[in-house]
Coordinates of C-alpha atoms in Angstrom, one line a residue:
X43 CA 0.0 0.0 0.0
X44 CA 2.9 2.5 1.2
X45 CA 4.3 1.8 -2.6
X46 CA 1.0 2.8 -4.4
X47 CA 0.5 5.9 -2.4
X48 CA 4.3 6.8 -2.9
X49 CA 4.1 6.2 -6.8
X50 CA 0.6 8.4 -6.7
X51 CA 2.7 11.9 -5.5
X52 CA 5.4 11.2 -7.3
X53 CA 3.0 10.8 -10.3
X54 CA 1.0 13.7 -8.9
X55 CA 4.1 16.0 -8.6
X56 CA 5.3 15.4 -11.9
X57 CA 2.2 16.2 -13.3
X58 CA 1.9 19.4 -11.1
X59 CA 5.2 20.5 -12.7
X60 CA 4.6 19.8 -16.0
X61 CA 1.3 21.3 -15.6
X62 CA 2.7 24.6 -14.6
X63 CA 5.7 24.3 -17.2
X64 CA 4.5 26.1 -21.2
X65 CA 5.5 24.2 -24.1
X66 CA 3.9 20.7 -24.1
X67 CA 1.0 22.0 -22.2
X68 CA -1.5 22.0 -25.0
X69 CA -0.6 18.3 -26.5
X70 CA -0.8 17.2 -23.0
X71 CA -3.8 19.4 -22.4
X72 CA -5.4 17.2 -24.8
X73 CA -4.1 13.7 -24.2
X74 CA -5.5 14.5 -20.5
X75 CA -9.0 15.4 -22.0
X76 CA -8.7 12.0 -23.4
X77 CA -8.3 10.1 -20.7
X78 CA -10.7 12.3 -18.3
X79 CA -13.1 11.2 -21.4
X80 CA -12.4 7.4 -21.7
X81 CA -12.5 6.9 -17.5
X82 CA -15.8 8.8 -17.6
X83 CA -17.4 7.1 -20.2
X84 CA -16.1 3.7 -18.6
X85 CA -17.8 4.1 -15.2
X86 CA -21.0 5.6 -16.8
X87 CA -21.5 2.7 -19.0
X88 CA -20.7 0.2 -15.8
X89 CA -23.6 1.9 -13.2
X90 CA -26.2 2.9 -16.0
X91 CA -27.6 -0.6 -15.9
X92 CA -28.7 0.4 -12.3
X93 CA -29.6 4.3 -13.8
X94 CA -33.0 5.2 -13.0
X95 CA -33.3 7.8 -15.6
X96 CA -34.0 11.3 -14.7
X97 CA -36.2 12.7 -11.9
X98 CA -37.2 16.2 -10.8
X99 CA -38.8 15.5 -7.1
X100 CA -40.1 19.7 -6.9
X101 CA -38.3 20.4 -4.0
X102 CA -34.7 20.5 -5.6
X103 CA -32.7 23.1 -7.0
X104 CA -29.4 22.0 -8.3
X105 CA -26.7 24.7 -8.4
X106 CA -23.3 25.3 -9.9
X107 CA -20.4 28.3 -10.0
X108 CA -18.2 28.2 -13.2
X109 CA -15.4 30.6 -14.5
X110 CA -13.7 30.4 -18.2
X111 CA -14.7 26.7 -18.4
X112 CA -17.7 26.4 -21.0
X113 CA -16.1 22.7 -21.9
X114 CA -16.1 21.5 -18.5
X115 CA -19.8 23.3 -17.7
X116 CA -21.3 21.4 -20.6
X117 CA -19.6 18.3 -19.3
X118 CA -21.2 18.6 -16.1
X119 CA -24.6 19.6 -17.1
X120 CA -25.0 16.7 -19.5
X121 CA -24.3 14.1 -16.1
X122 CA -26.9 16.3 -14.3
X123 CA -29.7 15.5 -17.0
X124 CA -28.9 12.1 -16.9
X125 CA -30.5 12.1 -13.2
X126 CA -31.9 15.2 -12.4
X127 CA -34.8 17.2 -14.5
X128 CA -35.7 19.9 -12.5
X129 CA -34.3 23.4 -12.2
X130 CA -30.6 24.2 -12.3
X131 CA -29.1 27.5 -11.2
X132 CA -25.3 28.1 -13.1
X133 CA -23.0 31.6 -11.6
X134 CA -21.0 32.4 -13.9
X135 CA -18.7 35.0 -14.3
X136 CA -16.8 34.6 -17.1
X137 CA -15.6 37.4 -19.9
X138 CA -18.6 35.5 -21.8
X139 CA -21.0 33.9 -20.1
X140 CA -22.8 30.5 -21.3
X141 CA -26.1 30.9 -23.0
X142 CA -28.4 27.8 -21.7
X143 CA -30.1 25.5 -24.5
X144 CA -32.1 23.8 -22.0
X145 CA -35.2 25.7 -20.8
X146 CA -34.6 24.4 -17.3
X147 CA -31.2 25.7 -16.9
X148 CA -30.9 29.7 -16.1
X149 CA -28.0 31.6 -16.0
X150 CA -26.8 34.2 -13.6
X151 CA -23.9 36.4 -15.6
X152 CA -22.2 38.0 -13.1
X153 CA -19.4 40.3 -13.8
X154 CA -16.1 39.0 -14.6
X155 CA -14.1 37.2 -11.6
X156 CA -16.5 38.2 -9.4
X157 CA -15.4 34.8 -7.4
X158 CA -16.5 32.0 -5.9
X159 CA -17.6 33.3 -2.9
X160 CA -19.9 36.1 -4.2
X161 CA -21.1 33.6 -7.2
X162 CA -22.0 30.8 -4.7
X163 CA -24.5 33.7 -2.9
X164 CA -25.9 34.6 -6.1
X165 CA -26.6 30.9 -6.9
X166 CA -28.5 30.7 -3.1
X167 CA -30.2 34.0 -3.7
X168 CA -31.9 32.4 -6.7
X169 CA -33.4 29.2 -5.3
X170 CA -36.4 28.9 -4.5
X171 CA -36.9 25.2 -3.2
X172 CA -36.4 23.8 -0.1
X173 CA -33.3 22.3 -0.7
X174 CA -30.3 22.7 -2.9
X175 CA -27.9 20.7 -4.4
X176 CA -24.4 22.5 -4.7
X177 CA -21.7 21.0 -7.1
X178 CA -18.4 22.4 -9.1
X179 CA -18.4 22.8 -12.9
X180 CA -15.6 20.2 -13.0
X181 CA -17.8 17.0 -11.6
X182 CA -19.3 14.7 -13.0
X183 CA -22.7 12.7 -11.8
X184 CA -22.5 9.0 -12.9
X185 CA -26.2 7.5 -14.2
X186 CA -26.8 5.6 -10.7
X187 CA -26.7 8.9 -9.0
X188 CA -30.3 8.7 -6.8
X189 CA -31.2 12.1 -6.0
X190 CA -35.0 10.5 -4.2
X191 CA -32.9 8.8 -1.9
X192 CA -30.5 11.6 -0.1
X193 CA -34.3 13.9 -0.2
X194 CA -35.6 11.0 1.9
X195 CA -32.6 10.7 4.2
X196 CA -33.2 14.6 5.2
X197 CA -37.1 14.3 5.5
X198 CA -36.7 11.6 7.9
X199 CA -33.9 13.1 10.0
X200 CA -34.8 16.7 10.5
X201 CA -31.6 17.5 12.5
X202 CA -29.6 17.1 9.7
X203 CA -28.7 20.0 7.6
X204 CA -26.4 19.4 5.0
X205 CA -25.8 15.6 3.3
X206 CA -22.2 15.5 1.6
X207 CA -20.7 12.7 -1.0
X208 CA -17.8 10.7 -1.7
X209 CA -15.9 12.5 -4.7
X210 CA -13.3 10.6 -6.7
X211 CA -10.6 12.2 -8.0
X212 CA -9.6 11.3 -11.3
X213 CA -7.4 10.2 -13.2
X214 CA -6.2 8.3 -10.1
X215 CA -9.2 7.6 -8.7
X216 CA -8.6 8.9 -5.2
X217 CA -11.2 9.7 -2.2
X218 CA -10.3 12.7 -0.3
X219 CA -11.3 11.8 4.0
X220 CA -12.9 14.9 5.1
X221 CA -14.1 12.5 8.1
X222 CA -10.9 14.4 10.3
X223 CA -10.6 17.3 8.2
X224 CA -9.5 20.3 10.4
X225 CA -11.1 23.9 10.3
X226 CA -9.5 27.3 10.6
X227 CA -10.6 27.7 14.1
X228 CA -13.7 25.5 16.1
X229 CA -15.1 28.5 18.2
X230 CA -18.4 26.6 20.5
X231 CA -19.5 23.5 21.0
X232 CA -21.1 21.5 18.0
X233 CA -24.7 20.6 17.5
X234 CA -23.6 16.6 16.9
X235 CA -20.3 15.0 18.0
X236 CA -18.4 14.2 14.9
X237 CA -18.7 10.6 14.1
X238 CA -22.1 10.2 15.8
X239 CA -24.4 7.9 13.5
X240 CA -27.4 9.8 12.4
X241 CA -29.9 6.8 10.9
X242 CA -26.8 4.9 10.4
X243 CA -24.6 8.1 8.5
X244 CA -21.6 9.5 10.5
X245 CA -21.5 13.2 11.4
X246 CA -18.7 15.6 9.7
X247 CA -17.5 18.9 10.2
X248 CA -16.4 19.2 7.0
X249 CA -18.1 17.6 3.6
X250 CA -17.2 18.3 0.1
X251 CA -18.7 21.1 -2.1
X252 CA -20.9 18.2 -3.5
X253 CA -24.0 18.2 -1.1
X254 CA -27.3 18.0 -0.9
X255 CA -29.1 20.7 1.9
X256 CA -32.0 22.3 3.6
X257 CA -31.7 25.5 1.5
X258 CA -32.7 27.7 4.3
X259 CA -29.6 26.3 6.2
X260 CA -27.0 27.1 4.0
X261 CA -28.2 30.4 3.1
X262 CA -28.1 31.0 7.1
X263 CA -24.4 30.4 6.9
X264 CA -23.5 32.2 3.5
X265 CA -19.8 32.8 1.5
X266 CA -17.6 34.9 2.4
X267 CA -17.8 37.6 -0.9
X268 CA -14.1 38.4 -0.3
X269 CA -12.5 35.2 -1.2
X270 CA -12.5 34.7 -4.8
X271 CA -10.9 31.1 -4.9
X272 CA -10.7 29.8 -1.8
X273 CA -14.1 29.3 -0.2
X274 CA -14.5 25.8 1.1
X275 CA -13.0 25.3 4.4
X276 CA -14.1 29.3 5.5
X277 CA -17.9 28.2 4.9
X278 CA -17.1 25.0 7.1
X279 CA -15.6 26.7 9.5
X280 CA -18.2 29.6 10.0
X281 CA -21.3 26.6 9.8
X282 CA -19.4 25.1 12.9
X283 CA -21.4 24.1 15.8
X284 CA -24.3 25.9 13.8
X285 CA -24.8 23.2 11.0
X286 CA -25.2 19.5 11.2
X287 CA -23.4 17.6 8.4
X288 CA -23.3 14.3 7.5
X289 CA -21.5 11.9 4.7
X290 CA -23.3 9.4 2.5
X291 CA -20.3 7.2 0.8
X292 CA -23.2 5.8 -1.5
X293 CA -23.7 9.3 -2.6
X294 CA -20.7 9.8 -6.0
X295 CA -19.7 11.9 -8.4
X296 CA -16.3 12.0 -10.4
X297 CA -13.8 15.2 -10.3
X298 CA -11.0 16.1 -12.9
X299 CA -8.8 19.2 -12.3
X300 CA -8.4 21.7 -15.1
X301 CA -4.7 20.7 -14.7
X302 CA -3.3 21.7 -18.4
X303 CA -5.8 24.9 -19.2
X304 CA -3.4 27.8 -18.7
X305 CA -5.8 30.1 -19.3
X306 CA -7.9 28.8 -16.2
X307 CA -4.6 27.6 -13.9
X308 CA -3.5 31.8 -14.3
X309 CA -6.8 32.8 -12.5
X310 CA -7.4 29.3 -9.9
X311 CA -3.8 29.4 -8.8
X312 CA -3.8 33.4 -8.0
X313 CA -5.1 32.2 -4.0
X314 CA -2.9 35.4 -2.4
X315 CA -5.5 37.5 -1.8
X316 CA -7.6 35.3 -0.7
X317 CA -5.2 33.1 2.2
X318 CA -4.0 36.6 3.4
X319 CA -8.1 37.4 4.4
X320 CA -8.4 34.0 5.5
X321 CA -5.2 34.7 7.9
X322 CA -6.9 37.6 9.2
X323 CA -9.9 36.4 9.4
X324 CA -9.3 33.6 11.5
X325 CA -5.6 33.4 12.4
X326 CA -6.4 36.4 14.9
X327 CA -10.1 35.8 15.0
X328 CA -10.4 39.1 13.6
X329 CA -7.2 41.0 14.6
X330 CA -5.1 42.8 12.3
X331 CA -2.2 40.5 11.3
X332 CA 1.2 42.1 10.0
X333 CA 1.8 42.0 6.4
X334 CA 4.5 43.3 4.4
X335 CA 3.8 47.0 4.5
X336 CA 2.7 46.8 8.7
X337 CA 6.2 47.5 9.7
X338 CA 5.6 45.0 12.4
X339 CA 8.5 43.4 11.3
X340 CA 11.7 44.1 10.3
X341 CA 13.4 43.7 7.0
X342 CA 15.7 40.6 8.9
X343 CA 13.0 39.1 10.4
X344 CA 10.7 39.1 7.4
X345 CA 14.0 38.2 5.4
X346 CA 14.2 34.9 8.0
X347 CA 10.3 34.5 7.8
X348 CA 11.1 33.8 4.1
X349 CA 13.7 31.5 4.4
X350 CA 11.5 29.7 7.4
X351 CA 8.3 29.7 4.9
X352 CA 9.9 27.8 1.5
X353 CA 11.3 25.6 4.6
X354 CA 7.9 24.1 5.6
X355 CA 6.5 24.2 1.8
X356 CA 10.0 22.0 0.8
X357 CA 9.5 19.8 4.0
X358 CA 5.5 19.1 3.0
X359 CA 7.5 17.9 -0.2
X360 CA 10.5 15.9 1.1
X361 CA 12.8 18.3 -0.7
X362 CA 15.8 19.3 1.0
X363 CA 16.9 23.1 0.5
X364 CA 19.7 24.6 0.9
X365 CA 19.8 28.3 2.5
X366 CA 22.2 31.2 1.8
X367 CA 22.6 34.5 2.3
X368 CA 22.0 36.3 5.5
X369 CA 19.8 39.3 7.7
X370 CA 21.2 41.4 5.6
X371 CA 20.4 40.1 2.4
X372 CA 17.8 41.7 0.2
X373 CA 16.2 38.3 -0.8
X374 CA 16.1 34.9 0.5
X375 CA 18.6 33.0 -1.7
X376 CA 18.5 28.8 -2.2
X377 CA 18.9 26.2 -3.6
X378 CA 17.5 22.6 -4.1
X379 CA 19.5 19.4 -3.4
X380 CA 17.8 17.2 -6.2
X381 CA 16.3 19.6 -8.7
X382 CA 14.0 22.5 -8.2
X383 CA 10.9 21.5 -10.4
X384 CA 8.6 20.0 -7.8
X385 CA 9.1 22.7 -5.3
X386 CA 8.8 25.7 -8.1
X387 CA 5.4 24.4 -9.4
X388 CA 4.0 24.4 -5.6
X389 CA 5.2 27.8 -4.7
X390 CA 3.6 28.8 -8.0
X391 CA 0.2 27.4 -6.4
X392 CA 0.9 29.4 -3.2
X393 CA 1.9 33.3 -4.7
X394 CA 5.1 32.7 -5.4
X395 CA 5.6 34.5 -9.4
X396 CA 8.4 34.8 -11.6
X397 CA 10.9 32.4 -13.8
X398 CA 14.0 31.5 -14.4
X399 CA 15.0 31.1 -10.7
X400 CA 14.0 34.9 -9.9
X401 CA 10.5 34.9 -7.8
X402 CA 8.9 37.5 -5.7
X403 CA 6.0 36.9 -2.9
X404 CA 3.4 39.7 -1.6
X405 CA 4.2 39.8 1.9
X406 CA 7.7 37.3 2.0
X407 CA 9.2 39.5 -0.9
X408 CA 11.8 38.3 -3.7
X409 CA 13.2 35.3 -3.5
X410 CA 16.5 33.8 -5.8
X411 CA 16.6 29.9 -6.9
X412 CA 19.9 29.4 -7.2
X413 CA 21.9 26.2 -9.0
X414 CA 22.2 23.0 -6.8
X415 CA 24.6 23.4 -4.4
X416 CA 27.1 20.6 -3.8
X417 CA 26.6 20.0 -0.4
X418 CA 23.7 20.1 2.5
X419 CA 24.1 23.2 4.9
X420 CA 21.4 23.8 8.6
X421 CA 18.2 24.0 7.2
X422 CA 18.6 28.0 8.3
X423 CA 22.3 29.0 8.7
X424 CA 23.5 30.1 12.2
X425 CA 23.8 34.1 11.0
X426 CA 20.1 33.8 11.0
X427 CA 19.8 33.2 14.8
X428 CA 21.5 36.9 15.5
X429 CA 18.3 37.8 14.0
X430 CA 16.1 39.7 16.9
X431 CA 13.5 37.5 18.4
X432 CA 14.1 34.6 15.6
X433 CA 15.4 31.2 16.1
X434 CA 16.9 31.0 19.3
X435 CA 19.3 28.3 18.5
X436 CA 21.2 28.6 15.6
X437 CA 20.0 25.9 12.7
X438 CA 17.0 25.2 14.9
X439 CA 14.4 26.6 12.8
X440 CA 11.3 26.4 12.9
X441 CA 12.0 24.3 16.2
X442 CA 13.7 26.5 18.5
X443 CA 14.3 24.0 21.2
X444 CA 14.6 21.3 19.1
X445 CA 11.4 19.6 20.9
X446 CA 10.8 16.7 18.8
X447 CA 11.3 14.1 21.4
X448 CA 8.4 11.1 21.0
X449 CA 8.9 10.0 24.7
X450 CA 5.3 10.3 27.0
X451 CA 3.5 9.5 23.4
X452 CA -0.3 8.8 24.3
X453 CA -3.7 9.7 23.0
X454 CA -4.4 13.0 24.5
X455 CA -0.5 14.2 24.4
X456 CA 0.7 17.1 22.7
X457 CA 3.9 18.4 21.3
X458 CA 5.3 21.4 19.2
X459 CA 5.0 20.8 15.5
X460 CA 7.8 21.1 13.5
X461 CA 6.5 23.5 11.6
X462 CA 6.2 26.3 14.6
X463 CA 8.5 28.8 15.1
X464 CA 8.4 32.5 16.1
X465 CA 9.4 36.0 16.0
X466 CA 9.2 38.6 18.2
X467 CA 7.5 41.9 17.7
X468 CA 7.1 43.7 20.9
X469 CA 4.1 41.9 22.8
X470 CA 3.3 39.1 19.6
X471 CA 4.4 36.2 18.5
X472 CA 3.6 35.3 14.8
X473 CA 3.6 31.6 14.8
X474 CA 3.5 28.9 12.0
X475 CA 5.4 31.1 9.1
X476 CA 3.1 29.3 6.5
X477 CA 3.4 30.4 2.8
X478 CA 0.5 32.7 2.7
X479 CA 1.7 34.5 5.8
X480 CA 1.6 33.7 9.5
X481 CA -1.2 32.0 10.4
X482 CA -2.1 33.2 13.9
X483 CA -1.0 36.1 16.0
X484 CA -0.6 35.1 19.7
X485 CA -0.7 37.7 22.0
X486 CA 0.1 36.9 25.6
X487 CA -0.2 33.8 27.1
X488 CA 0.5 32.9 23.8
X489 CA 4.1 33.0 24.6
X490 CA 3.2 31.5 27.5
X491 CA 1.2 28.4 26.2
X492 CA 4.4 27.6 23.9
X493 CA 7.1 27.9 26.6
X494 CA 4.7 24.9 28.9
X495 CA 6.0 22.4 25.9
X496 CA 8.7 20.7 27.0
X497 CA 10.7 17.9 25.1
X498 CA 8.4 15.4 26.0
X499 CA 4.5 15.2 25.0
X500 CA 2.0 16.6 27.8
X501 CA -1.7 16.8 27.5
X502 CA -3.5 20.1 27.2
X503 CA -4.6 20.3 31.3
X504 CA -0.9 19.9 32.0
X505 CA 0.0 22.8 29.4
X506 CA -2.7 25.0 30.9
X507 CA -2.0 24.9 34.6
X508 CA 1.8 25.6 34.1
X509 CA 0.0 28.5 31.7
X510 CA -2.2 29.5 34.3
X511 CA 0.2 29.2 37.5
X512 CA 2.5 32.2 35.6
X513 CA -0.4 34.1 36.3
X514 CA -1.0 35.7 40.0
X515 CA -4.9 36.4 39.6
X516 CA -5.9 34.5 36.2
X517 CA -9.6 35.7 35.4
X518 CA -12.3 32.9 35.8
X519 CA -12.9 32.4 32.3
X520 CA -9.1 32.0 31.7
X521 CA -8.8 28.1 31.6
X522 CA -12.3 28.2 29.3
X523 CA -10.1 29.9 27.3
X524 CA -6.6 28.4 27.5
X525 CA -8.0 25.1 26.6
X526 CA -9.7 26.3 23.2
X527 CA -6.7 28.3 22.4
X528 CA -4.7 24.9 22.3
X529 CA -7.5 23.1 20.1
X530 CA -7.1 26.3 17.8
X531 CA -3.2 25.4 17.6
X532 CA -3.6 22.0 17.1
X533 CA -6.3 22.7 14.3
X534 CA -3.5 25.0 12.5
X535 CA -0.6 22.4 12.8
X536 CA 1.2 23.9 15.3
X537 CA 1.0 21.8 17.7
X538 CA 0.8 17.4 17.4
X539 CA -1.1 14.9 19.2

């Protein structure tokens, strides 16, 4: 099994990088059409013997956001009239919007790149049925789909809010678990335990963008207008403890990535913006979080923050960097033991722009890809811990202990995560120097709640009392509070069970 999964990312990376490479990208644009094609058309024709042809129940609206993808639209609206005959509901806000041949389909043109968010509002706005079935433009519903059975499921368990599906991924036909998936933050309690069996379905937090729900609901809840390509886990997150979702494995549809449409890939890969809000948004649940123009840091410690950033993006890859320069530097400088494709077509996904090895970020600032180096230095070189606040042992980033030790290991224990670290700016610490920007701002005890982790694992009522016994009069709601604070850290990685 560890072989098949190892030959899928390497498979998966190649493909990323030729993906965002230029000159075989339209041969291979179409040889992936092809297949995408022939994998469809092979599972339709194996479930249509159990098809039951299409239905419109009246109580069904089935909505869908596209963006420069009229191919892929028409796709996906041919699978839905295989199954579904009632109303459909398309967003789209393309340069040129699709003109519906089928009287049941209608068409809000929005203006162009108006985003996902905004688009998905518009498509709630317009329903007028109690529920609504929400989809991507690049899915695919296979002839078995029974849309009778998932109404059913919700008008027998009222409780229930939202119903989600199992989407395979093609062309490897993968499942992503969103069973475990974490949100930005979990502020409250939830309605229903996740994993709690609701007329034998388990509870999620956390479903795909393919589900079917009590319209009223979701419109509750809403997208976030701001965020133009990244929408799922924010509407998640804010229908925490507010929504009850559950997952219906028997409930398909097939996915293919745009992987080899340039034209598309330019506008879906441009996330910036967008992870910056979400940062803000719920990094500092609602606080003002440093950027690159805050002069909360300075030009060395942003400098480091760089070097610390394309470290956690190369170790999510198992590629080895090499860093260089220094605090005085004016860009981060390194280079890639191995080759730099698979790391270059990931930063390019996470706001990273340029070529030929000379790339600039919005808030880390340029960065230089130099030729492999010869030999492996410290992840961060020692001149980096004379940096103020940064790194307190020298080739100790983002670790700066070097707390990593498994000893204690049980259940409810938890450790610093590798990929914490942290820099001083008067009373904050930015934490987790992620590539869109540090993900949280901890204010004091934040500093506090860090320094409780020692090289072995504790569990989170151990962290807090040594949190709280720094304190001489800790306010009542204090522990309350401690103890959420370390869910939200483990929820953003920074800390490890």
């Amino acid at each position: 099994m560890g072989g098949r999964r190892e030959w899928q990312a390497a498979l998966k990376r190649r493909v990323s990088g030729i993906a965002h490479g230029t000159g075989r990208r339209p041969v291979l644009q179409w040889a992936y059409g092809g297949l995408i094609g022939a994998e469809t058309a092979v599972a339709s024709a194996w479930v249509r013997r159990r098809g039951r042809g299409p239905v419109d129940p009246g109580n069904l609206t089935l909505v869908v956001k596209t963006f420069e993808r009229p191919a892929v639209l028409r796709r996906m609206l041919a699978s839905i009239r295989r199954v579904f005959s009632g109303p459909v509901v398309v967003a789209d806000d393309s340069r040129a919007p699709v003109a519906p041949h089928d009287p049941a389909t209608r068409v809000v043109a929005l203006p162009f790149d108006t985003g996902i968010g905004a688009g998905r509002n518009a498509l709630l706005a317009a329903v007028e049925t109690e529920y609504v079935f929400m989809t991507d433009d690049d899915m695919v519903l296979l002839p078995d789909f029974d849309v009778a059975r998932v109404l059913d499921y919700l008008d027998r368990n009222p409780e229930v809010d939202v119903v989600g599906g199992r989407v395979i991924h093609l062309p490897l036909w993968r499942t992503a678990d969103y069973s475990s998936a974490a949100l930005y933050a979990e502020d409250g309690e939830p309605r229903v335990r996740r994993g709690t069996l609701i007329d034998g379905l388990p509870v999620a937090y956390k479903v795909p963008n393919f589900y079917i729900a009590r319209t009223a609901s979701v419109r509750a809840i809403g997208y976030d207008d701001k965020l133009k390509r990244v929408d799922h886990n924010d509407f998640f997150t804010s229908a925490y403890g507010r929504l009850v979702c559950v997952v219906d494995p028997a409930m398909v549809c097939l996915h293919a990535h745009s992987y080899f449409d340039a034209h598309y890939q330019s506008f879906r890969m441009d996330t910036s913006a967008d992870q910056a809000w979400i940062a803000q948004k719920w990094g500092g649940r609602g606080a003002s979080l440093p950027d690159a123009d805050s002069g909360a840091l300075t030009d060395a410690q942003r400098l480091a923050l760089h070097h610390a950033a394309l470290e956690v993006v190369a170790r999510d890859l198992g590629v080895t960097l090499v860093h260089g320069g220094g605090p005085d530097s004016d860009r981060a400088r390194i280079s890639v033991i191995g080759g730099p494709d698979a790391l270059v077509a990931v930063l390019g996904t996470m706001g990273w722009r340029g070529a030929r090895g000379q790339f600039t970020h919005p808030l880390w600032g340029e960065l230089q890809l130099l030729p492999k180096a010869a030999e492996v230095a410290d992840a961060v070189p020692a001149l980096f811990a004379g940096v103020a606040g940064l790194a307190r042992d020298a080739g100790r980033w983002p670790s700066p202990d070097g707390a990593a030790a498994e000893a204690g290991a049980g259940a409810s224990g938890l450790r610093r995560s590798p990929r914490v670290g942290w820099v001083e700016t008067e009373e904050a610490i930015l934490a987790a120097p992620l590539p869109a920007g540090p993900v949280l701002t901890l204010t004091s005890p934040g500093d506090a709640v860090f320094a409780a982790f020692g090289d072995e694992r504790r569990t989170p009522d151990a962290v807090v009392a040594e949190v709280l016994a720094v304190f001489d009069d800790p306010p009542a709601e204090a522990e309350e509070q401690l103890h959420g604070f370390v869910r939200l850290l483990v929820e953003q990685g920074l800390l490890e069970r």
